[in-house]
Coordinates of C-alpha atoms in Angstrom, one line a residue:
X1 CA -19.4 -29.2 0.1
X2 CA -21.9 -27.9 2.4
X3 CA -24.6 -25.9 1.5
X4 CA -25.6 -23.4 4.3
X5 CA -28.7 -21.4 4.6
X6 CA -28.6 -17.9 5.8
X7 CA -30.7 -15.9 8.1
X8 CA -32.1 -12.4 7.0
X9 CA -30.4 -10.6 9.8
X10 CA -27.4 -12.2 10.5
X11 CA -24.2 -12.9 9.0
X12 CA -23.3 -16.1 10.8
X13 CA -25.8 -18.5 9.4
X14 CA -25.5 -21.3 11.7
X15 CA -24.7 -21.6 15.2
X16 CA -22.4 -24.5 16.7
X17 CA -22.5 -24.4 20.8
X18 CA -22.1 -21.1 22.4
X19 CA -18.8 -18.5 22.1
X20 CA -16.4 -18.0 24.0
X21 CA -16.1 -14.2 24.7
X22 CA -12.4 -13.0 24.3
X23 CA -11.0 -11.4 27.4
X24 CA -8.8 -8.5 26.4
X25 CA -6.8 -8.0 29.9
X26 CA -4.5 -5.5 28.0
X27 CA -0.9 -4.9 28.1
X28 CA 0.8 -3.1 31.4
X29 CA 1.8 0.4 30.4
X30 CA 4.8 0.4 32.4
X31 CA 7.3 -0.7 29.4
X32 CA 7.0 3.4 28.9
X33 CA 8.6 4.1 32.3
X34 CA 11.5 2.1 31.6
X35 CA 11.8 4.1 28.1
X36 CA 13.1 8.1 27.9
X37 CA 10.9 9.5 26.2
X38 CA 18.5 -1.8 0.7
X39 CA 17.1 -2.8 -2.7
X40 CA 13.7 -2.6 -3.1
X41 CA 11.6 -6.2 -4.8
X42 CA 10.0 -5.6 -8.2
X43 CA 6.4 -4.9 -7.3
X44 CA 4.0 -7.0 -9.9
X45 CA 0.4 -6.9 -9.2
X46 CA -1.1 -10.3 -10.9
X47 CA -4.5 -10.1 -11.9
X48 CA -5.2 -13.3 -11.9
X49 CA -7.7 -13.2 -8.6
X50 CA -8.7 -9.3 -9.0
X51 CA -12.6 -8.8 -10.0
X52 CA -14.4 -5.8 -10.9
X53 CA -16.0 -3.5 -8.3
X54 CA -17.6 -0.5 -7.5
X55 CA -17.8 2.0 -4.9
X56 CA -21.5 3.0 -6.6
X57 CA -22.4 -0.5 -6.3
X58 CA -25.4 0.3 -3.9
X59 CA -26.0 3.6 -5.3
X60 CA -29.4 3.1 -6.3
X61 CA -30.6 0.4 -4.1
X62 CA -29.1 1.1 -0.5
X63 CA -27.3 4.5 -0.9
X64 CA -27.5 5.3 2.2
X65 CA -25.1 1.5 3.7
X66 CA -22.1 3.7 4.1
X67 CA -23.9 5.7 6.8
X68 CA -25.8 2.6 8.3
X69 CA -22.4 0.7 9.4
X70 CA -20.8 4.1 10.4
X71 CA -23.6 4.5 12.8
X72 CA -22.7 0.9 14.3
X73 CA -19.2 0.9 13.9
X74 CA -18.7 5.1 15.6
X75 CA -21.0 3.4 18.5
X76 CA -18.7 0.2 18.7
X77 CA -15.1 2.3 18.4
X78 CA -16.5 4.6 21.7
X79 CA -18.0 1.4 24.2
X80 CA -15.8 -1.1 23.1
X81 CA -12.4 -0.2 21.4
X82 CA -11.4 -3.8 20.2
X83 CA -13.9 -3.8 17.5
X84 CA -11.5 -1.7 15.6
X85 CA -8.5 -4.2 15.4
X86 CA -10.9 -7.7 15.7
X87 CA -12.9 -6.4 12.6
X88 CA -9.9 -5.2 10.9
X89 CA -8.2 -8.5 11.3
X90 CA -11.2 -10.3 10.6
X91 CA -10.9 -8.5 6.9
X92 CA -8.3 -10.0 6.4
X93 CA -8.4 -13.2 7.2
X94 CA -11.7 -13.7 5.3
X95 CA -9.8 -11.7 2.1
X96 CA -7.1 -14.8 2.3
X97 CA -9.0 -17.5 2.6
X98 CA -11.2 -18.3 -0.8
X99 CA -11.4 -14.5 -0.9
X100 CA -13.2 -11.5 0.3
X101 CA -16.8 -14.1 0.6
X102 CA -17.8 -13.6 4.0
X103 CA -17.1 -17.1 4.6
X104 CA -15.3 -16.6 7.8
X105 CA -18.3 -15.4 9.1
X106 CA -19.9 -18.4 9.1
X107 CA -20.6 -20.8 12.0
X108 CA -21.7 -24.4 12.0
X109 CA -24.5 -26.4 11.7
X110 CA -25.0 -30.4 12.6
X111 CA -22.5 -30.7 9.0
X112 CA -19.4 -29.8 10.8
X113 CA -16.8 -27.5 11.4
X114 CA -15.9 -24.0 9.5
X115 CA -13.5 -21.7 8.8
X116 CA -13.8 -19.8 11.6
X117 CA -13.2 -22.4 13.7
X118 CA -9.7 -23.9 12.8
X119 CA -6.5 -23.5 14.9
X120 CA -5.2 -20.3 12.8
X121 CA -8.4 -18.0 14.1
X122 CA -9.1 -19.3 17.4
X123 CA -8.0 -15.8 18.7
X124 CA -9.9 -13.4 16.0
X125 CA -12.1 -11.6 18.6
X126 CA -15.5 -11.9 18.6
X127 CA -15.8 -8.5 18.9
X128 CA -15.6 -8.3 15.5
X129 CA -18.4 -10.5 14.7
X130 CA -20.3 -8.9 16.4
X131 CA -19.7 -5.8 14.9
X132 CA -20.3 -6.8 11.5
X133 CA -23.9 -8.8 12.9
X134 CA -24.9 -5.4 14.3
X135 CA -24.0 -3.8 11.5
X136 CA -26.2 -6.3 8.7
X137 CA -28.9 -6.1 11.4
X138 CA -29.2 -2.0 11.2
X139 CA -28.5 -2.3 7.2
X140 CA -31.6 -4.9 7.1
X141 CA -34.2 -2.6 8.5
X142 CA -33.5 0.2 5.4
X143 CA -32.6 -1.8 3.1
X144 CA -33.6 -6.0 3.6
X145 CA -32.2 -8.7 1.2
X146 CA -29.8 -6.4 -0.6
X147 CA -26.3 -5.7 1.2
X148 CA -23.6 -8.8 1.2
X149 CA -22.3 -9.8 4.6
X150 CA -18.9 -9.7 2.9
X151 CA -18.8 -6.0 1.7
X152 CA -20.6 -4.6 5.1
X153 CA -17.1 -6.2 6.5
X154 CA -14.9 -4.4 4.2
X155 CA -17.1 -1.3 5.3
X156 CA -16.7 -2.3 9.0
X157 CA -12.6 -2.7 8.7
X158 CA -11.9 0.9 6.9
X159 CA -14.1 2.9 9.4
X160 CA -12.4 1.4 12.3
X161 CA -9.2 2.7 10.5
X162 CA -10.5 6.2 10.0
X163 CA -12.1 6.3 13.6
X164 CA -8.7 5.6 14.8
X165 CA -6.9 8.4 13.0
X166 CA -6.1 6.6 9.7
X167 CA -7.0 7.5 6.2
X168 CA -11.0 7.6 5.4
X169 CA -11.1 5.5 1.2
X170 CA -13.7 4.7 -0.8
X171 CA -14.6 1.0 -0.3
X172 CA -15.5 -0.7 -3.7
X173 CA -18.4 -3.1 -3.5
X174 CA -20.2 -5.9 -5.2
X175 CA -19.0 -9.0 -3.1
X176 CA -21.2 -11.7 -2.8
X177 CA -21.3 -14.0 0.5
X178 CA -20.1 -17.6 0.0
X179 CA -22.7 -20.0 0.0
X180 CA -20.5 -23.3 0.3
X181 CA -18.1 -24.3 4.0
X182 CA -15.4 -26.4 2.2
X183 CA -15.9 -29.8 3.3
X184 CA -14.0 -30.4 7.0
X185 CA -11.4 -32.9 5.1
X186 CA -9.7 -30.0 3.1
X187 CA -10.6 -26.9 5.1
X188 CA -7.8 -27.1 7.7
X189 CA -4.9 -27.2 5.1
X190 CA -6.8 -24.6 2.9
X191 CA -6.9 -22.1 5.7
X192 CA -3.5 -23.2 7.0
X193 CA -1.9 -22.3 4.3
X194 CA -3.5 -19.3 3.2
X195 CA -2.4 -17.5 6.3
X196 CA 0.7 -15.7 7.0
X197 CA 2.1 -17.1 11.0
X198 CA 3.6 -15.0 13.4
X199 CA 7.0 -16.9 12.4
X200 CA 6.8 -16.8 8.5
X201 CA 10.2 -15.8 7.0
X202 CA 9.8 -12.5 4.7
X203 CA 10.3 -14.7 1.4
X204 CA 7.4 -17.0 2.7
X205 CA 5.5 -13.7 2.9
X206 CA 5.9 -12.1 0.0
X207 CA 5.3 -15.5 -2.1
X208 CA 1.9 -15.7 0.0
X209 CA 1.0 -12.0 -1.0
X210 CA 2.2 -12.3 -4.4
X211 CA -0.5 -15.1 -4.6
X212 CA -2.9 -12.9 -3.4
X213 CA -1.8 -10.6 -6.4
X214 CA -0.8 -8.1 -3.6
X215 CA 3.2 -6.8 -3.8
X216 CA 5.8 -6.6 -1.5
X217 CA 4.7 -2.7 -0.7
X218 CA 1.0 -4.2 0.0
X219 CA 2.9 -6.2 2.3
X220 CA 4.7 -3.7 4.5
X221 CA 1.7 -1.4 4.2
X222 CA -1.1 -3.7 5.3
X223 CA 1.3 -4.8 7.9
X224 CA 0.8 -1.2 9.0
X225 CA -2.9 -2.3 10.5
X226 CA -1.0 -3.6 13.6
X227 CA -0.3 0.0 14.8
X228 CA -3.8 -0.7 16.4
X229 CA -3.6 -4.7 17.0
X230 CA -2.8 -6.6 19.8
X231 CA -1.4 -10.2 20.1
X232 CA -1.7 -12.8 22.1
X233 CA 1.4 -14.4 24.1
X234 CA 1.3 -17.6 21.9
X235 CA 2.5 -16.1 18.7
X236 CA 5.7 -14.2 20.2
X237 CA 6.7 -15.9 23.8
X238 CA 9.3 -18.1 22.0
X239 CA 11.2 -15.3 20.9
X240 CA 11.2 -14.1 23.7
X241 CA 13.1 -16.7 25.6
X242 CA 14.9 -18.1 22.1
X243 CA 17.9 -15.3 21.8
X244 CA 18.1 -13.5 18.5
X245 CA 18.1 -15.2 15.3
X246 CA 17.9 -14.2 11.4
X247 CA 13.9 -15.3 11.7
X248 CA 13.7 -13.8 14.9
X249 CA 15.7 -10.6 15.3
X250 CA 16.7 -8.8 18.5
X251 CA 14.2 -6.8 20.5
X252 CA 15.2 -3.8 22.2
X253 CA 16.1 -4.9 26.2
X254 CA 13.5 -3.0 28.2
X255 CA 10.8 -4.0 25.9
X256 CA 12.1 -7.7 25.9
X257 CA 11.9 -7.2 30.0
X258 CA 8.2 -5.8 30.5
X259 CA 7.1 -8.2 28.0
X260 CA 8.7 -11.4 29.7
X261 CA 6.7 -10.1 33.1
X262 CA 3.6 -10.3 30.7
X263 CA 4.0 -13.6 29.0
X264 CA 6.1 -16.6 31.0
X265 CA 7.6 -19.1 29.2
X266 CA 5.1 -21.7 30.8
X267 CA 2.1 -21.2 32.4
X268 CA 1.1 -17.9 31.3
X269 CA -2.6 -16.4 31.3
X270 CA -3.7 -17.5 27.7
X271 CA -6.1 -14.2 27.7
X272 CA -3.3 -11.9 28.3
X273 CA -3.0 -10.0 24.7
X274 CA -0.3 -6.8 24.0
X275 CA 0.1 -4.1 21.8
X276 CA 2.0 -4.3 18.7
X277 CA 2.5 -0.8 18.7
X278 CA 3.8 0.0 21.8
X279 CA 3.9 3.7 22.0
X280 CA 1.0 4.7 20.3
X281 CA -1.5 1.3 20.6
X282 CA -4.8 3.1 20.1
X283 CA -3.9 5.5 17.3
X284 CA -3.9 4.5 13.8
X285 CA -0.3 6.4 12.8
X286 CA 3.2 5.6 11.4
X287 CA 4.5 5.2 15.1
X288 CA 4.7 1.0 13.9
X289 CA 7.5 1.6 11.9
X290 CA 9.2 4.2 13.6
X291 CA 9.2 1.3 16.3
X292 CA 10.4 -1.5 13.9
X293 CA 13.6 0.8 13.4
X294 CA 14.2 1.1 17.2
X295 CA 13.7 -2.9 18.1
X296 CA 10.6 -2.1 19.5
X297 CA 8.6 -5.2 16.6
X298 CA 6.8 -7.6 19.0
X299 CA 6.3 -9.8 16.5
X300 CA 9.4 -11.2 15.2
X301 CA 7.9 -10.9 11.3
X302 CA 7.3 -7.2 12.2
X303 CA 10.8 -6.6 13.3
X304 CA 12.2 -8.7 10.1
X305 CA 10.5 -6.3 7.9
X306 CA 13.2 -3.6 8.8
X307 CA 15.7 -5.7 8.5
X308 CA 15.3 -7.8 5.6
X309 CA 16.9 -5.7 2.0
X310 CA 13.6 -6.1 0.0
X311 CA 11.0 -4.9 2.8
X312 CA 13.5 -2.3 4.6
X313 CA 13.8 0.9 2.7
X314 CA 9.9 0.6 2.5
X315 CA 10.0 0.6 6.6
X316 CA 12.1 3.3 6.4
X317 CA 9.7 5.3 4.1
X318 CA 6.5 4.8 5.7
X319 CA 8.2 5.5 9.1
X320 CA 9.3 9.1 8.1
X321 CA 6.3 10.1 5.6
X322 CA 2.9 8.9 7.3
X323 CA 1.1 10.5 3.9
X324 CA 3.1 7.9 2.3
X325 CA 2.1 4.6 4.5
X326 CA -2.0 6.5 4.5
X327 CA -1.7 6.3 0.4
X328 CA -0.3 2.6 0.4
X329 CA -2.5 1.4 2.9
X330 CA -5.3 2.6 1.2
X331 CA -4.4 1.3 -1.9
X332 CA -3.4 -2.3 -0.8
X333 CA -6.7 -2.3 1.4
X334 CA -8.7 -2.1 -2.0
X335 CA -6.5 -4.6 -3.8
X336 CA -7.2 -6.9 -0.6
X337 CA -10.5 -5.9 -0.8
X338 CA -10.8 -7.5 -4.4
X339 CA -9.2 -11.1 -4.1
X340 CA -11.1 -13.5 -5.9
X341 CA -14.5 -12.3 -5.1
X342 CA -17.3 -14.1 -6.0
X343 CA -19.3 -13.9 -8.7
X344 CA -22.6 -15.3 -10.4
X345 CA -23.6 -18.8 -9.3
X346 CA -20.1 -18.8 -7.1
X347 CA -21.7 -16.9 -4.5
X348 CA -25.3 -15.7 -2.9
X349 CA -26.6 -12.3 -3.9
X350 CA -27.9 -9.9 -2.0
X351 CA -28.5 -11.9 1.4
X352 CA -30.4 -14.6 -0.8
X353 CA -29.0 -18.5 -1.8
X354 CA -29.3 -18.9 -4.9
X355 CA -30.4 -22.1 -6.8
X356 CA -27.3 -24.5 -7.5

């Protein structure tokens, strides 16, 4: 293990070489001018990796962090739209791995590699860390040494969703930032298979969420985030060029057409990134599933979801009752938000390593 000292501004830590900034050359819009315009699995929440937190946490020390990021993050959503769907993904991706820590934050010193450098987030834009840097600059000035990196992230991901029409929740804090990297060795697996792939089977999901102590509604909920994400070639183009299969279901034609002009099967631009909600990409809505039921899932794990007996009826819901997918999201973004957060000695409090 690697013990890595933090700066008082930043959330990163340590810097390994420069970054490569993520060119968003964004989908053609033309797909719209080729368009005219179940039994349910037992949901069990395990407790296992859920900690106590509170949405008071800060209410005598830094009552006013709420309003600090939402000043950075209401600037970030107007100049540069990707924040929204980098920081939201990058949420998520720090919640799987080891837990909502802040550890995917984190870049490298002399010791080696971290998380956010294996193969499964090569494409998380930077965007979003540089939103959440901004953001623990600002919240240093009012309020130094006393806001985690980790729950100024959680902060970060739900005002992105309520600046793009979703539901505006109370986030629960009290995370602490990780301290450790996991040593290179093991990090690769662990972060391997703590993420869902663009080609996961719904039983391979579900068994990762249930893991998470998140349920199979959590599942098609927080899969509601991509009604603002965007992909990048790489995790569809073989379906597109593969037929249709169980684990890769059909996509409507014209869809399947304007997207095969984006994304060759060789040679493509590796930049090139699409909408996974095609018909409403920048609006934080239900319009995701009311595509899943027309064939319009880019991903072929989206479009599974509405087809698969456990997950489907819960499509169907969320498509026709957008109150309903706004209440589930915001309840699985807290349960996310709580996966196995650290605590005492397991983390460093309030910007600050502690002693081991």
């Amino acid at each position: 293990m690697t013990l890595l000292q933090p700066t008082l501004h930043s959330c990163e830590h340590r810097r390994l070489g420069g970054r490569k900034k993520t060119s968003f050359f964004f989908f053609v819009f033309f797909f719209f001018l080729l368009l005219s315009t179940g039994v349910r699995a037992k949901d069990t929440i395990s407790s296992v990796h859920q900690h106590e937190l509170s949405a008071d946490f800060y209410a005598k020390t830094c009552p006013q962090v709420d309003n600090i990021v939402g000043s950075v993050t209401s600037q970030r959503h107007k100049t540069l739209p990707a924040s929204g769907p980098a920081t939201i993904r990058l949420f998520f991706h720090d919640c799987f791995v080891q837990g909502c820590d802040g550890s995917i934050l984190l870049e490298a010193g002399a010791e080696g590699k971290v998380e956010r450098q294996m193969f499964e987030n090569r494409n998380l834009g930077t965007e979003g860390f540089d939103t959440v840097n901004l953001a623990k600059a600002a919240v240093e000035k009012i309020c130094p040494g006393l806001v985690s990196c980790a729950d100024i992230l959680a902060i970060a991901a739900r005002d992105f969703v309520h600046l793009a029409g979703g539901p505006y929740y109370a986030v629960k804090k009290g995370r602490k930032d990780s301290k450790y990297s996991p040593s290179l060795a093991g990090l690769p697996t662990i972060v391997r298979v703590n993420l869902p792939r663009a080609n996961s089977t719904i039983t391979e999901l579900i068994a990762l969420f249930a893991a998470k102590g998140l349920t199979t509604t959590d599942l098609v909920a927080l899969s509601g985030a991509h009604t603002i994400g965007f992909s990048h070639c790489d995790q569809f183009v073989s379906r597109l060029y593969s037929g249709s299969t169980i684990e890769a279901p059909a996509m409507e034609p014209r869809l399947l057409q304007a997207l095969r002009l984006q994304c060759p099967r060789t040679g493509g631009n590796a930049d090139v990134v699409v909408p996974l909600d095609v018909v409403t990409p920048f609006e934080f809505d239900n319009e995701y599933y009311e595509g899943i039921g027309k064939g319009l899932g880019v991903l072929a794990t989206d479009q599974a979801l509405g087809l698969d007996r456990r997950t489907e009826t819960i499509v169907r819901e969320m498509a026709t009752d957008k109150g309903k997918f706004f209440a589930a999201f915001e309840a699985g973004m807290e349960r996310l938000g709580g996966i196995r957060v650290k605590k005492g000695k397991k983390g460093k409090s309030e910007g600050i390593v502690e002693g081991i």
